[in-house]
Short mmCIF file of C-alpha atoms in Angstrom, two decimals:
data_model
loop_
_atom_site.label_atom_id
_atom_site.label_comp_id
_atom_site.label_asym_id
_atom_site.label_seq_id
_atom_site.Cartn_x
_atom_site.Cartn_y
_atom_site.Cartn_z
CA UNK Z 1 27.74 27.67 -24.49
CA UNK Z 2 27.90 28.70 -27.87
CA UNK Z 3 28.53 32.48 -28.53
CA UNK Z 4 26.64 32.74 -31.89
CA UNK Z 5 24.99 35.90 -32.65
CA UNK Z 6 21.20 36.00 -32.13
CA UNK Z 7 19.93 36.93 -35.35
CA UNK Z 8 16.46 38.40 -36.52
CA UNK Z 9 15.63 37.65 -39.88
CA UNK Z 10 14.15 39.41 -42.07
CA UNK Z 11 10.90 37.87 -42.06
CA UNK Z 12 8.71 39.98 -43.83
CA UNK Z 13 10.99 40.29 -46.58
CA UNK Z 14 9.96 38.78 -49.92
CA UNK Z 15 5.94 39.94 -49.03
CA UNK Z 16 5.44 42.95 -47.65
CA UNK Z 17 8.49 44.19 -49.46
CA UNK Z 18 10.97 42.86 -51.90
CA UNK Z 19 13.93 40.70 -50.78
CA UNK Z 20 16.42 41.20 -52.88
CA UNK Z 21 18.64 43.72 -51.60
CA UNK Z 22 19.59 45.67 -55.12
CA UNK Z 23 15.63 45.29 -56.18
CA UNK Z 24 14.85 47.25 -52.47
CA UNK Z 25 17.32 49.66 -52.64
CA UNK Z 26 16.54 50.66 -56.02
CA UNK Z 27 12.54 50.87 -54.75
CA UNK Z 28 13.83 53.28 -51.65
CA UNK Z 29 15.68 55.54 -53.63
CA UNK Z 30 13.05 56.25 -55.89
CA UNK Z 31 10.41 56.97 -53.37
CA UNK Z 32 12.80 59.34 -51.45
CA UNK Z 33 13.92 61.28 -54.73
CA UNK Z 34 10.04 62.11 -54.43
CA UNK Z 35 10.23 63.78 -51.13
CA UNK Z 36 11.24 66.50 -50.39
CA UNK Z 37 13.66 67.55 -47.28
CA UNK Z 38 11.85 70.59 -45.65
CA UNK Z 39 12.61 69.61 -41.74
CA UNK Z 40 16.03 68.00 -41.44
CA UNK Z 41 17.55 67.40 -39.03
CA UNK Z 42 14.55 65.01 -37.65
CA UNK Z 43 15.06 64.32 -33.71
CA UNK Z 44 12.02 62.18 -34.18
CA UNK Z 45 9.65 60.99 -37.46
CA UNK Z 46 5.97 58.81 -37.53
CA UNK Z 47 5.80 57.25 -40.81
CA UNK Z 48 3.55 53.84 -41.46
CA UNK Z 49 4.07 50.04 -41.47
CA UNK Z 50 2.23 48.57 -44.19
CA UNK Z 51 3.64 46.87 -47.21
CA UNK Z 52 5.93 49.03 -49.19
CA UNK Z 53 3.38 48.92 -52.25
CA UNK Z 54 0.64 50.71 -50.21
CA UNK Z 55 3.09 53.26 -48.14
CA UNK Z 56 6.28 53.08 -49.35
CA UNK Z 57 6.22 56.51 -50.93
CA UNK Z 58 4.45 58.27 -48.06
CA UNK Z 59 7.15 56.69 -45.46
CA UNK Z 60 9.55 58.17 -47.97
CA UNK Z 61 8.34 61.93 -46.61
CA UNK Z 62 9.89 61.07 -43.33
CA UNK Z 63 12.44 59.48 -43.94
CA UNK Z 64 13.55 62.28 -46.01
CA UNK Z 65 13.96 64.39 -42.76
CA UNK Z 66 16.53 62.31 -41.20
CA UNK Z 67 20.50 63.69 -41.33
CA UNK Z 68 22.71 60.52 -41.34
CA UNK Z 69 25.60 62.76 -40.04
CA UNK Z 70 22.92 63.86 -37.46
CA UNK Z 71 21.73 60.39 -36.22
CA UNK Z 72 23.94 57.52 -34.23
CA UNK Z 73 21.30 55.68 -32.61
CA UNK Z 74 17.54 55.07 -33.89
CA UNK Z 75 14.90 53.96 -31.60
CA UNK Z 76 12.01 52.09 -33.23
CA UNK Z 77 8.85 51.85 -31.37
CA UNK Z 78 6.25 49.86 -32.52
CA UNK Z 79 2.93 48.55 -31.59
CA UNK Z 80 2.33 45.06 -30.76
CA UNK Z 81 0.18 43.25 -33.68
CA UNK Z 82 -0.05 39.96 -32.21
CA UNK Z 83 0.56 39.41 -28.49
CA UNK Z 84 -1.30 40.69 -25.70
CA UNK Z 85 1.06 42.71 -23.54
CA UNK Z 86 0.29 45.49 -21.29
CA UNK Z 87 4.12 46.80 -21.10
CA UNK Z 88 6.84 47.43 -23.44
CA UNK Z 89 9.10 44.70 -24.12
CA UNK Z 90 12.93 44.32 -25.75
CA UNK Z 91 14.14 42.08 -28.33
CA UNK Z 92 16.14 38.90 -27.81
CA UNK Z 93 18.04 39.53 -30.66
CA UNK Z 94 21.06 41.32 -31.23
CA UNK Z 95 21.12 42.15 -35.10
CA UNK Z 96 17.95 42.43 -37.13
CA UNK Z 97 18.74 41.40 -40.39
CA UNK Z 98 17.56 43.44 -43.74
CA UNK Z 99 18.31 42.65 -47.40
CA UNK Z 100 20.68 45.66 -47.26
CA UNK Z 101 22.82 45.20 -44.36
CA UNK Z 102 22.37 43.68 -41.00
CA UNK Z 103 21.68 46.36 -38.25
CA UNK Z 104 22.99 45.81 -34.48
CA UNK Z 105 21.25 46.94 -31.29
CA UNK Z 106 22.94 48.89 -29.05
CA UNK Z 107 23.21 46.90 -26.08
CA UNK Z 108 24.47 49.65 -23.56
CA UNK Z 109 21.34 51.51 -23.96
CA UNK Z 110 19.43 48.04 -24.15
CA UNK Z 111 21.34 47.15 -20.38
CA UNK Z 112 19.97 50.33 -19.01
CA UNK Z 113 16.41 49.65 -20.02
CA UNK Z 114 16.53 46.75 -18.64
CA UNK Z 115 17.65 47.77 -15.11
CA UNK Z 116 14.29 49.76 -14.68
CA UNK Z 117 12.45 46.43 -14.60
CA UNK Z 118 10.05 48.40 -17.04
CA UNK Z 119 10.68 45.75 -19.47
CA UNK Z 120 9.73 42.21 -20.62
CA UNK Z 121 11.60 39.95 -23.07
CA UNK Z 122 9.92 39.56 -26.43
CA UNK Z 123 10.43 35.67 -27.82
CA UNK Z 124 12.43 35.50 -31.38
CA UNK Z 125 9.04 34.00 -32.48
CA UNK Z 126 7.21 37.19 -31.22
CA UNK Z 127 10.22 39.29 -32.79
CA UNK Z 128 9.69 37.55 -36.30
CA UNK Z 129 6.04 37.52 -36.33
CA UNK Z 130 6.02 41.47 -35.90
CA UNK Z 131 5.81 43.50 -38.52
CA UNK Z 132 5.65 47.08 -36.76
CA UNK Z 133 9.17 47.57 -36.58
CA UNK Z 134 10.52 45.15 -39.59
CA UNK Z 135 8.67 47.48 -41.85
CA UNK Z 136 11.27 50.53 -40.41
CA UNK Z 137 14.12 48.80 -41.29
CA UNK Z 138 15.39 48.57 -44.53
CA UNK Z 139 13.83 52.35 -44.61
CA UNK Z 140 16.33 53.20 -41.74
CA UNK Z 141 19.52 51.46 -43.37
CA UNK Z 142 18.58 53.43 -46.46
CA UNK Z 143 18.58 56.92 -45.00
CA UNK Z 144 21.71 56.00 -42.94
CA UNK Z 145 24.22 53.86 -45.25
CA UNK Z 146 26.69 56.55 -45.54
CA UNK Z 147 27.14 55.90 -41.91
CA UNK Z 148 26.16 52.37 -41.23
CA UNK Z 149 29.56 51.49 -39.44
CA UNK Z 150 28.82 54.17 -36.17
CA UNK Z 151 24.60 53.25 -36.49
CA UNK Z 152 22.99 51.19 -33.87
CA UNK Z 153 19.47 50.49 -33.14
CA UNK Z 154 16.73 50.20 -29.91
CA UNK Z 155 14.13 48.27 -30.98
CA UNK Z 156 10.97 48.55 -28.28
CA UNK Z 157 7.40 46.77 -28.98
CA UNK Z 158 4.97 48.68 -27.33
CA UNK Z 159 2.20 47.20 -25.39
CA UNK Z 160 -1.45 48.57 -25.43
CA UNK Z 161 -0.65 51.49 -22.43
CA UNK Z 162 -2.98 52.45 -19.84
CA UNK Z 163 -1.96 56.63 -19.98
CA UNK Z 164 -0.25 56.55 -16.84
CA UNK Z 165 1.88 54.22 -18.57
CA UNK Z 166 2.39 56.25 -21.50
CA UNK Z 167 3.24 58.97 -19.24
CA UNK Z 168 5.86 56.37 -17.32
CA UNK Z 169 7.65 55.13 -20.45
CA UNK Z 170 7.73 58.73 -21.79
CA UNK Z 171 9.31 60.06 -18.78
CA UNK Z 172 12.16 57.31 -19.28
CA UNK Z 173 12.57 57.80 -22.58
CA UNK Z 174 12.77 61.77 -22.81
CA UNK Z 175 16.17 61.78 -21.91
CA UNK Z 176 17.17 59.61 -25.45
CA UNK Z 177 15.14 62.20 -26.86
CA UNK Z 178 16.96 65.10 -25.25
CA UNK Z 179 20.69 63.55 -27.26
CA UNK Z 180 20.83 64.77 -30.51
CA UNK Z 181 22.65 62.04 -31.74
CA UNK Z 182 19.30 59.69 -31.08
CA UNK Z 183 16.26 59.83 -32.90
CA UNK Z 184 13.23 58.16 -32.46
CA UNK Z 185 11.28 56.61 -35.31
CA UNK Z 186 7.10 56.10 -34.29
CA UNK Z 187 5.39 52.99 -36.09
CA UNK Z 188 2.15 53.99 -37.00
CA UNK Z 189 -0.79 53.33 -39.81
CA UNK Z 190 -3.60 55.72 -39.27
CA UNK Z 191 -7.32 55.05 -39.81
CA UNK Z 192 -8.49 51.27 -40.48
CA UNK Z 193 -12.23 51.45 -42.01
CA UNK Z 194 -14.35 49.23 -43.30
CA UNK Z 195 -16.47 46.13 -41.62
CA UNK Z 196 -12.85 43.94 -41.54
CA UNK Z 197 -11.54 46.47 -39.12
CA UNK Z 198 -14.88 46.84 -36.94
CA UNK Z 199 -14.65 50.45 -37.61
CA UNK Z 200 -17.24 52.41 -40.22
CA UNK Z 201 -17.20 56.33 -38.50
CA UNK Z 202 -18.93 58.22 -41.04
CA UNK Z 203 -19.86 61.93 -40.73
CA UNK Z 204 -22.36 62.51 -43.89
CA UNK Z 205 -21.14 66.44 -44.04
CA UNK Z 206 -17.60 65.15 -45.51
CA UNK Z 207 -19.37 64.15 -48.34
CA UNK Z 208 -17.95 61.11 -49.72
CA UNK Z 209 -16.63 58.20 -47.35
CA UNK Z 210 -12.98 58.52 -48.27
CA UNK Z 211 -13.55 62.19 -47.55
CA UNK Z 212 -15.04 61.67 -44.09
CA UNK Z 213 -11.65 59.40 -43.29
CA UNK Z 214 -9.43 61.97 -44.31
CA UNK Z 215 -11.17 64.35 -41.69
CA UNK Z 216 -11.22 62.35 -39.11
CA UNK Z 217 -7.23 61.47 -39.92
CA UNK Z 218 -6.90 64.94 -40.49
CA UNK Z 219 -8.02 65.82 -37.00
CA UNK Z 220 -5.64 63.88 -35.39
CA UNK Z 221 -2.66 64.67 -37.03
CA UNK Z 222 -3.60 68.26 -36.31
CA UNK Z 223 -3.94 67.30 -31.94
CA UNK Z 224 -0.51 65.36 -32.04
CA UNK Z 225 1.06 68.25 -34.16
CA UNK Z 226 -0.08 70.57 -30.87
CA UNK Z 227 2.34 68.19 -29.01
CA UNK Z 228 -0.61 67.42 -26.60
CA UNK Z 229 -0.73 64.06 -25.32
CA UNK Z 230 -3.77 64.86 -23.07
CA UNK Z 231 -5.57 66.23 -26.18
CA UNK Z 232 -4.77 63.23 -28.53
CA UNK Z 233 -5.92 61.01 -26.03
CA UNK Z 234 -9.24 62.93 -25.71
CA UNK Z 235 -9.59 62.49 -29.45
CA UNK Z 236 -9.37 58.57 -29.23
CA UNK Z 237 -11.69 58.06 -26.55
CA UNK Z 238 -14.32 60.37 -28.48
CA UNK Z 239 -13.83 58.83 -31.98
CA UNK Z 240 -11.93 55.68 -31.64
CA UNK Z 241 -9.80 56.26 -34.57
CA UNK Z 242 -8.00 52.95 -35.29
CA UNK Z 243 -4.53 54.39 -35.07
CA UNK Z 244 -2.81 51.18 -34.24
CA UNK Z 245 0.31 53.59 -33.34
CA UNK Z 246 -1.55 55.13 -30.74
CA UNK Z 247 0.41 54.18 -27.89
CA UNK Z 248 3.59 54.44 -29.40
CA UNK Z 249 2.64 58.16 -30.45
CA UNK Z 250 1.29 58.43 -26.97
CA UNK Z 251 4.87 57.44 -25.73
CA UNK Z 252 6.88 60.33 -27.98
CA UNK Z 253 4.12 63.13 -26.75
CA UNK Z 254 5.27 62.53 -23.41
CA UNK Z 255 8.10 62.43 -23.46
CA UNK Z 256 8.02 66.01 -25.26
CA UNK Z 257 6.12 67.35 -22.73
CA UNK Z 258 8.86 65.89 -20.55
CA UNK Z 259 11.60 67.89 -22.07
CA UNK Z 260 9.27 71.12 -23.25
CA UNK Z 261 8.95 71.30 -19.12
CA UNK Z 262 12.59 72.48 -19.00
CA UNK Z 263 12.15 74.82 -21.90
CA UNK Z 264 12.94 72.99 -24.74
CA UNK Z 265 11.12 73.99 -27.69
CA UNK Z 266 9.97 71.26 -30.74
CA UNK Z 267 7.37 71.11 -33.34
CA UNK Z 268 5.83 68.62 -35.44
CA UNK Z 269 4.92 68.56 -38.95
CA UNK Z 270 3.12 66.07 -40.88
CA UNK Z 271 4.04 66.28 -44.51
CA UNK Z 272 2.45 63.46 -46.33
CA UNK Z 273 -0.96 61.73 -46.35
CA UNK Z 274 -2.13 58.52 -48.58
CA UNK Z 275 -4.89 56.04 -47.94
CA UNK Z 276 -4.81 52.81 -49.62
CA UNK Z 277 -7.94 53.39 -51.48
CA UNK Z 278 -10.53 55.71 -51.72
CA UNK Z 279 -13.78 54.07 -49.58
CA UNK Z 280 -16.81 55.47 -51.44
CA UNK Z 281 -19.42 52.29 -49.96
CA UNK Z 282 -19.90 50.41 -47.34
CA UNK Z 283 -18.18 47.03 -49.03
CA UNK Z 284 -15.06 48.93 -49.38
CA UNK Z 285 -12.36 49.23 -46.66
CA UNK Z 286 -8.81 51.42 -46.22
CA UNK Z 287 -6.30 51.82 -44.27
CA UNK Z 288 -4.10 55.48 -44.35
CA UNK Z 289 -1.07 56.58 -44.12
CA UNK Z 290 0.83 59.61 -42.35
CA UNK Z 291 4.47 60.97 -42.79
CA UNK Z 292 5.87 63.46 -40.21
CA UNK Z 293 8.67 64.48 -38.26
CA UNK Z 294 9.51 66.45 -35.15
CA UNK Z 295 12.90 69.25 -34.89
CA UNK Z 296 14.03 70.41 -32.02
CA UNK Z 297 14.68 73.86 -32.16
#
């Protein structure tokens, strides 16, 4: 038996963002000297996925939030681009590699998910060809280098969750929310439009197209800033915004409502919005972008 380490690579790097580890660094520091820190210390941020030329400086607004002398662990939950799965499911790695250092999953918290047979394996392959939570990590090594020795991550894919599910997973994971020293990162791009994405919403009394995304974004952001996963849940069965986060957002409101059930109080705040262009006929398309975080108080 050989006892190599089980490596991730960085996969993604070199396309959706640049792989040389100077170049990237260089890149992150300038988009977070842009934001501003207005909520620190985050418990728990939603920031977007995309390449870093599209979102890189809204992810920076969130990212921002985070106290590195706050934070141990970070959990990264994602949304699963590429494989059909109805649960969540855990990596078979045990570092995820980045151009600026390697990061290593904790695998005490990792054993304990896996004892609540809530969990399936996800293939290296499966790992690789994933995006949703690649795209958090060089992000998350920036914001915590000064502490990189005492950092460990929990990376969970997250399945496309009936809401009894959401509510399940929520439930299990409230009590990492509850620790201080964890915080929760939530994967998410906000509204895909345009005849690519199957998805052309359009209410005329926004005015432009662009305009009538933004609203409809807008809208949304404004439910899960309520905390209310019963409300944002409402809101994607009456538009069918294409959040492809929604799950893993689903996840994080319940397990708030989890811990606001014994009195603790939170709020969220979104503090950045982008889309990647402005959609003004029915030939164009867009995806946006949203930046928040959550404090607990």
């Amino acid at each position: 038996m050989s006892n190599r380490t089980v490596c991730r690579e960085a996969s993604h790097a070199g396309s959706w963002y640049a792989a040389s580890g100077s170049q990237l660094n260089t890149q992150l520091e300038g988009w977070l000297s842009q934001a501003q820190s207005t909520i620190s210390p985050a418990r728990a941020i939603i920031a977007p996925h995309a390449g870093y030329s599209y979102c890189g400086a809204c992810a920076a607004h969130a990212y921002k939030q985070i106290d590195p002398s706050v934070t141990r662990r970070v959990f990264i939950l994602g949304p699963s681009h590429h494989v059909p799965l109805s649960r969540c499911a855990l990596s078979s790695a045990e570092v995820y590699k980045t151009p600026l250092y390697d990061l290593r999953i904790d695998q005490n918290v990792y054993a304990d998910l896996w004892k609540t047979g809530m969990f399936e394996r996800m293939s290296l392959q499966t790992d690789e060809d994933e995006h949703s939570i690649e795209m958090h990590l060089p992000y998350t090594a920036k914001a915590m280098e000064s502490h990189k020795d005492e950092l460990s991550i929990v990376p969970v894919l997250v399945g496309a969750l009936s809401e009894s599910k959401e509510q399940d997973y929520g439930k299990l994971l409230s009590r990492y929310l509850a620790d201080p020293s964890n915080l929760f990162i939530i994967s998410s791009d906000f509204c895909h439009w345009g005849q690519r994405f199957r998805y052309t919403y359009y209410d005329e009394a926004q005015g432009e197209i662009h305009r009538s995304i933004e609203h409809l974004d807008k809208m949304g952001m404004g439910i899960i800033e309520t905390l209310d996963p019963m409300s944002f849940t409402n809101y994607l069965k009456k538009y069918h915004n294409t959040i492809c986060g929604r799950h893993p957002i689903g996840v994080l409101l319940n397990a708030v409502s989890e811990l606001r059930k014994s009195g603790t109080e939170m709020n969220f705040s979104f503090l950045n919005y982008a889309q990647s262009s402005q959609c003004r006929n029915w030939q164009d398309s867009s995806v946006s972008y949203a930046a928040g975080a959550l404090i607990v108080h």
